């Protein structure tokens, strides 16, 4: 058996694509080639410390690319800047160079005549930099890159929840560059700012890496944390320069301003070289024989799932959107029970299984390949199928590895090193590998299903060709209408604009807790309006009324004995992580977040970890652990759940003729009740009950109702009503940002032809965070504008039956079925017949 593969000399994307034509069941529907781009070079600026420049030149970087020079000039002139250029464009140099120069130049970094004098303590400490990353993995990657430069005098440290107390003390007293995350800043550094006083006095730079990840509720919380950082730094006489790095974004400057509250220059003209990229759209064919499906039922089930990994650009938002997907699925199936697909249901082979064959073929030809799947289960299935293909063709199966959230840090570092040094020829990954971890030399990228956003599409496909060679990307369509539409409408796939990242720092459900946290750090004063905006004052008054704050002549003070940060999770996580423990050795294999534990590590579940199969023997939710034993029983497992949704309290309502629009409290109830055992052929061989607690989400929602007889009069029949309501729900969620400055991943929805609490056809859109996040309320306040925009978006779309631009949703838990575009237009016409023109009419307390 060969333990290595060698790429055919002279082979390139065209030859690789030809080789794939016989590897799967389907074929290419369209190919587009992006031409290569030449580099635009620039010289090093004089402000860079000689030792820093020498270190980078020692790595072969003798010239900069033009966007790097533009960004560096802005930073050294103390202008805030966001660099939003493509994957592998060297964005990190734009902040690494100033960070290291500040460490070398010390307290005099970027000082100008007339600046206030540096305190003696700050002069001893030297200039400091705070680097913020959305994930530990990215911070660890940056730390490795900075350490590799070996700059004399640069004291670099990583600070996160795993850092021991003794090391924390050294970091606080000595480190010049601290790499951390917004969560630790929120829970530790800011509340204890007095102990960090010398660090704050010396703070010259704040770096916010992968800032496009900070969106929706997570982004709003992070914006509050950044304002608190500026406030505390100013208390100690420091006003740092902010450097942000972002993936390609629709409006990077606006997003950076929303995050920081500062005027930020955007650098978007990419001066880096880019190899030619051949991008193919691939549609799988019908499923092969049952024996060849190999885990097809499991793989197919993952195709309809959005990536809920905590390490992904969606983090908190996608995980919290999962209940919405469950509701959507439950309403469509009129019972809330998801049996999962069977082989008879499959119109074509699953994207995971098809991609696995393409993946194995490329790796066997020596093409270093990264294959993305949308779920953790999909990643493990894809990697295992690719390993089997390699084994059957005489190659070492260990050339392929999996990479996903839930692995231990050392496992992830091992996979990253394997990609860099070439000992791994292929990695199957979730979007956890989408962020800026330094992985070079990749020849090809495969995408099993639509990744959810255009920004993610660019991030993932941009991993190909990082070492300068022409590259290949292949999008493999999942078996749902959204992906089918994309592979047959290449202009929609390739020409859709990148979405603007949405964040609303004034969201009262976020701003209130952030103000409370700020007051516990330093008393709030009138001067803080410049940071938090005029929207802070009604919230401050409410906090005083709730005895959370106490007013004194010098300001508003925290009035409780506990810490406000203890009650606020920036990411809105659904519970603590559950450790997966091997019973025989006591070793921790990995983790799974509390919300996902019910459906993935229940007693009897088959758990796959880097190709090794285990069976869960017990789940202790109180202890936060699931115990497993090694063994492959020969079947896979799939959880079944029931969902129910209750409208508890109506706070406000308005009527438009016979149509009612309401806002109030919603209860979402979900429970995993049993699991199925399936053979590799997809045959179900048993169902087994589970006794797991019900999970409840109490939140706020907006819902609208229309009497069934009105729909019948308009031509919406009982048969077409579910698809019409479902389509209208999807489009309205997609347009939530028009009226609420929210993000579709921060809300959930359900549509039903007969809701038990209204006795009418009903569409509900709700905040996907406990207690609400303000999006549903703002949608209610502008309901007429919101639903007219929904109608216009559907009517103006040129598609015939519905597409991603109108009624299809990237996070639909029911595979975008049923959907009825024509029915949705008729439904919305009926709903809006008596709607007000300007959202000004309010009835019954509205």
CSV table of C-alpha atoms in Angstrom, one decimal, residues 627-796:
chain,number,residue,atom,x,y,z
A,627,UNK,CA,-19.4,8.3,28.5
A,628,UNK,CA,-18.5,6.2,25.4
A,629,UNK,CA,-17.0,2.8,24.6
A,630,UNK,CA,-15.0,2.0,21.5
A,631,UNK,CA,-16.8,-0.2,19.0
A,632,UNK,CA,-18.7,-0.2,15.7
A,633,UNK,CA,-22.1,-1.8,16.0
A,634,UNK,CA,-22.7,-1.7,12.2
A,635,UNK,CA,-25.5,0.9,12.3
A,636,UNK,CA,-25.9,4.7,12.6
A,637,UNK,CA,-28.3,6.5,14.9
A,638,UNK,CA,-30.5,9.5,14.4
A,639,UNK,CA,-32.4,11.4,17.1
A,640,UNK,CA,-36.1,12.1,16.7
A,641,UNK,CA,-37.6,15.1,18.4
A,642,UNK,CA,-41.0,16.8,18.9
A,643,UNK,CA,-41.4,20.5,18.9
A,644,UNK,CA,-44.3,22.7,20.1
A,645,UNK,CA,-44.7,26.4,20.2
A,646,UNK,CA,-46.9,28.4,22.5
A,647,UNK,CA,-48.0,32.0,22.3
A,648,UNK,CA,-48.1,33.0,26.0
A,649,UNK,CA,-48.8,36.7,26.2
A,650,UNK,CA,-49.8,39.4,23.7
A,651,UNK,CA,-48.1,42.7,24.6
A,652,UNK,CA,-49.4,44.7,21.6
A,653,UNK,CA,-51.5,44.1,18.5
A,654,UNK,CA,-52.9,45.9,15.5
A,655,UNK,CA,-55.6,44.9,13.0
A,656,UNK,CA,-55.6,45.4,9.3
A,657,UNK,CA,-59.2,44.5,8.4
A,658,UNK,CA,-59.5,40.8,9.2
A,659,UNK,CA,-55.7,40.4,9.5
A,660,UNK,CA,-54.1,40.6,13.0
A,661,UNK,CA,-50.5,41.5,13.7
A,662,UNK,CA,-49.3,40.8,17.2
A,663,UNK,CA,-46.2,41.0,19.4
A,664,UNK,CA,-45.6,39.2,22.7
A,665,UNK,CA,-44.1,36.3,24.6
A,666,UNK,CA,-43.4,33.0,22.8
A,667,UNK,CA,-42.4,29.7,24.4
A,668,UNK,CA,-40.5,27.2,22.2
A,669,UNK,CA,-40.5,23.7,23.5
A,670,UNK,CA,-38.4,20.9,22.0
A,671,UNK,CA,-37.6,17.4,23.3
A,672,UNK,CA,-35.6,14.5,21.9
A,673,UNK,CA,-38.0,11.5,22.4
A,674,UNK,CA,-36.3,8.6,20.7
A,675,UNK,CA,-33.7,7.5,18.2
A,676,UNK,CA,-33.6,5.3,15.1
A,677,UNK,CA,-31.0,2.7,14.3
A,678,UNK,CA,-30.2,2.5,10.6
A,679,UNK,CA,-28.1,0.1,8.6
A,680,UNK,CA,-25.7,1.5,6.0
A,681,UNK,CA,-28.3,0.9,3.4
A,682,UNK,CA,-30.6,3.3,5.1
A,683,UNK,CA,-33.0,0.6,6.4
A,684,UNK,CA,-34.4,1.4,9.8
A,685,UNK,CA,-33.9,-1.6,12.1
A,686,UNK,CA,-35.3,-0.2,15.3
A,687,UNK,CA,-36.7,2.8,17.3
A,688,UNK,CA,-35.8,3.3,20.9
A,689,UNK,CA,-37.4,5.7,23.4
A,690,UNK,CA,-35.3,8.2,25.3
A,691,UNK,CA,-36.0,10.0,28.6
A,692,UNK,CA,-34.4,13.4,28.1
A,693,UNK,CA,-35.7,16.7,29.6
A,694,UNK,CA,-37.6,19.1,27.5
A,695,UNK,CA,-35.7,22.2,26.4
A,696,UNK,CA,-37.6,25.5,26.6
A,697,UNK,CA,-36.9,28.9,25.1
A,698,UNK,CA,-38.8,31.8,26.4
A,699,UNK,CA,-38.5,34.7,24.0
A,700,UNK,CA,-40.4,37.4,22.1
A,701,UNK,CA,-42.1,37.0,18.8
A,702,UNK,CA,-44.1,38.8,16.2
A,703,UNK,CA,-47.0,36.9,14.5
A,704,UNK,CA,-49.6,37.6,12.0
A,705,UNK,CA,-52.9,35.8,11.3
A,706,UNK,CA,-55.4,35.7,8.5
A,707,UNK,CA,-58.7,33.9,8.6
A,708,UNK,CA,-58.9,30.7,6.5
A,709,UNK,CA,-62.0,31.9,4.7
A,710,UNK,CA,-60.2,35.0,3.5
A,711,UNK,CA,-57.4,32.8,2.0
A,712,UNK,CA,-60.0,30.5,0.4
A,713,UNK,CA,-61.7,33.6,-1.2
A,714,UNK,CA,-58.4,34.7,-2.5
A,715,UNK,CA,-57.6,31.3,-4.0
A,716,UNK,CA,-55.2,29.9,-1.4
A,717,UNK,CA,-56.6,26.4,-0.8
A,718,UNK,CA,-55.9,24.1,2.2
A,719,UNK,CA,-53.5,22.1,0.0
A,720,UNK,CA,-51.5,25.2,-1.0
A,721,UNK,CA,-51.6,27.1,2.3
A,722,UNK,CA,-48.6,25.4,4.0
A,723,UNK,CA,-46.3,26.2,1.0
A,724,UNK,CA,-47.6,29.7,0.7
A,725,UNK,CA,-47.2,30.5,4.4
A,726,UNK,CA,-43.8,28.8,4.5
A,727,UNK,CA,-42.6,30.8,1.5
A,728,UNK,CA,-43.8,34.1,3.0
A,729,UNK,CA,-42.1,33.2,6.4
A,730,UNK,CA,-38.8,32.5,4.7
A,731,UNK,CA,-38.8,35.8,2.7
A,732,UNK,CA,-39.9,37.8,5.7
A,733,UNK,CA,-37.0,36.4,7.8
A,734,UNK,CA,-34.6,37.2,5.0
A,735,UNK,CA,-35.8,40.8,5.1
A,736,UNK,CA,-35.6,41.3,8.8
A,737,UNK,CA,-32.6,43.5,8.5
A,738,UNK,CA,-34.7,46.0,6.5
A,739,UNK,CA,-36.6,47.0,9.6
A,740,UNK,CA,-34.8,45.6,12.6
A,741,UNK,CA,-31.1,45.7,11.8
A,742,UNK,CA,-31.1,42.1,12.7
A,743,UNK,CA,-29.7,39.0,11.0
A,744,UNK,CA,-31.6,36.0,9.7
A,745,UNK,CA,-29.5,33.8,11.9
A,746,UNK,CA,-30.7,35.6,15.0
A,747,UNK,CA,-34.4,34.8,14.5
A,748,UNK,CA,-36.5,31.7,14.1
A,749,UNK,CA,-39.8,31.1,12.5
A,750,UNK,CA,-42.8,28.8,12.2
A,751,UNK,CA,-45.7,28.8,9.7
A,752,UNK,CA,-48.7,26.7,10.1
A,753,UNK,CA,-52.1,26.4,8.4
A,754,UNK,CA,-53.8,26.2,11.8
A,755,UNK,CA,-51.9,27.4,14.9
A,756,UNK,CA,-53.5,26.0,18.1
A,757,UNK,CA,-53.3,29.3,19.9
A,758,UNK,CA,-54.9,31.4,17.1
A,759,UNK,CA,-57.1,28.9,15.3
A,760,UNK,CA,-56.0,30.5,12.1
A,761,UNK,CA,-53.2,30.3,9.5
A,762,UNK,CA,-50.3,31.9,11.3
A,763,UNK,CA,-46.7,33.0,10.7
A,764,UNK,CA,-44.5,33.6,13.7
A,765,UNK,CA,-41.0,35.1,13.6
A,766,UNK,CA,-39.2,35.2,17.0
A,767,UNK,CA,-36.0,36.2,18.6
A,768,UNK,CA,-33.7,33.2,18.9
A,769,UNK,CA,-32.2,34.2,22.2
A,770,UNK,CA,-33.7,33.8,25.7
A,771,UNK,CA,-35.8,36.8,26.7
A,772,UNK,CA,-35.7,38.3,23.2
A,773,UNK,CA,-33.2,40.4,21.4
A,774,UNK,CA,-35.4,43.2,20.0
A,775,UNK,CA,-35.7,42.1,16.4
A,776,UNK,CA,-39.2,40.8,16.6
A,777,UNK,CA,-40.3,44.0,18.4
A,778,UNK,CA,-38.9,46.2,15.7
A,779,UNK,CA,-40.4,44.0,13.0
A,780,UNK,CA,-43.8,44.5,14.7
A,781,UNK,CA,-43.4,48.2,14.8
A,782,UNK,CA,-42.8,48.4,11.1
A,783,UNK,CA,-44.8,45.4,10.1
A,784,UNK,CA,-46.5,47.0,7.1
A,785,UNK,CA,-43.2,48.1,5.6
A,786,UNK,CA,-41.7,44.8,6.4
A,787,UNK,CA,-44.4,42.7,4.8
A,788,UNK,CA,-44.7,45.0,1.8
A,789,UNK,CA,-41.0,44.6,1.2
A,790,UNK,CA,-41.5,40.8,1.5
A,791,UNK,CA,-44.2,40.9,-1.1
A,792,UNK,CA,-42.1,43.1,-3.4
A,793,UNK,CA,-39.0,40.9,-3.1
A,794,UNK,CA,-41.0,37.8,-4.1
A,795,UNK,CA,-42.9,39.6,-6.9
A,796,UNK,CA,-39.8,41.2,-8.4
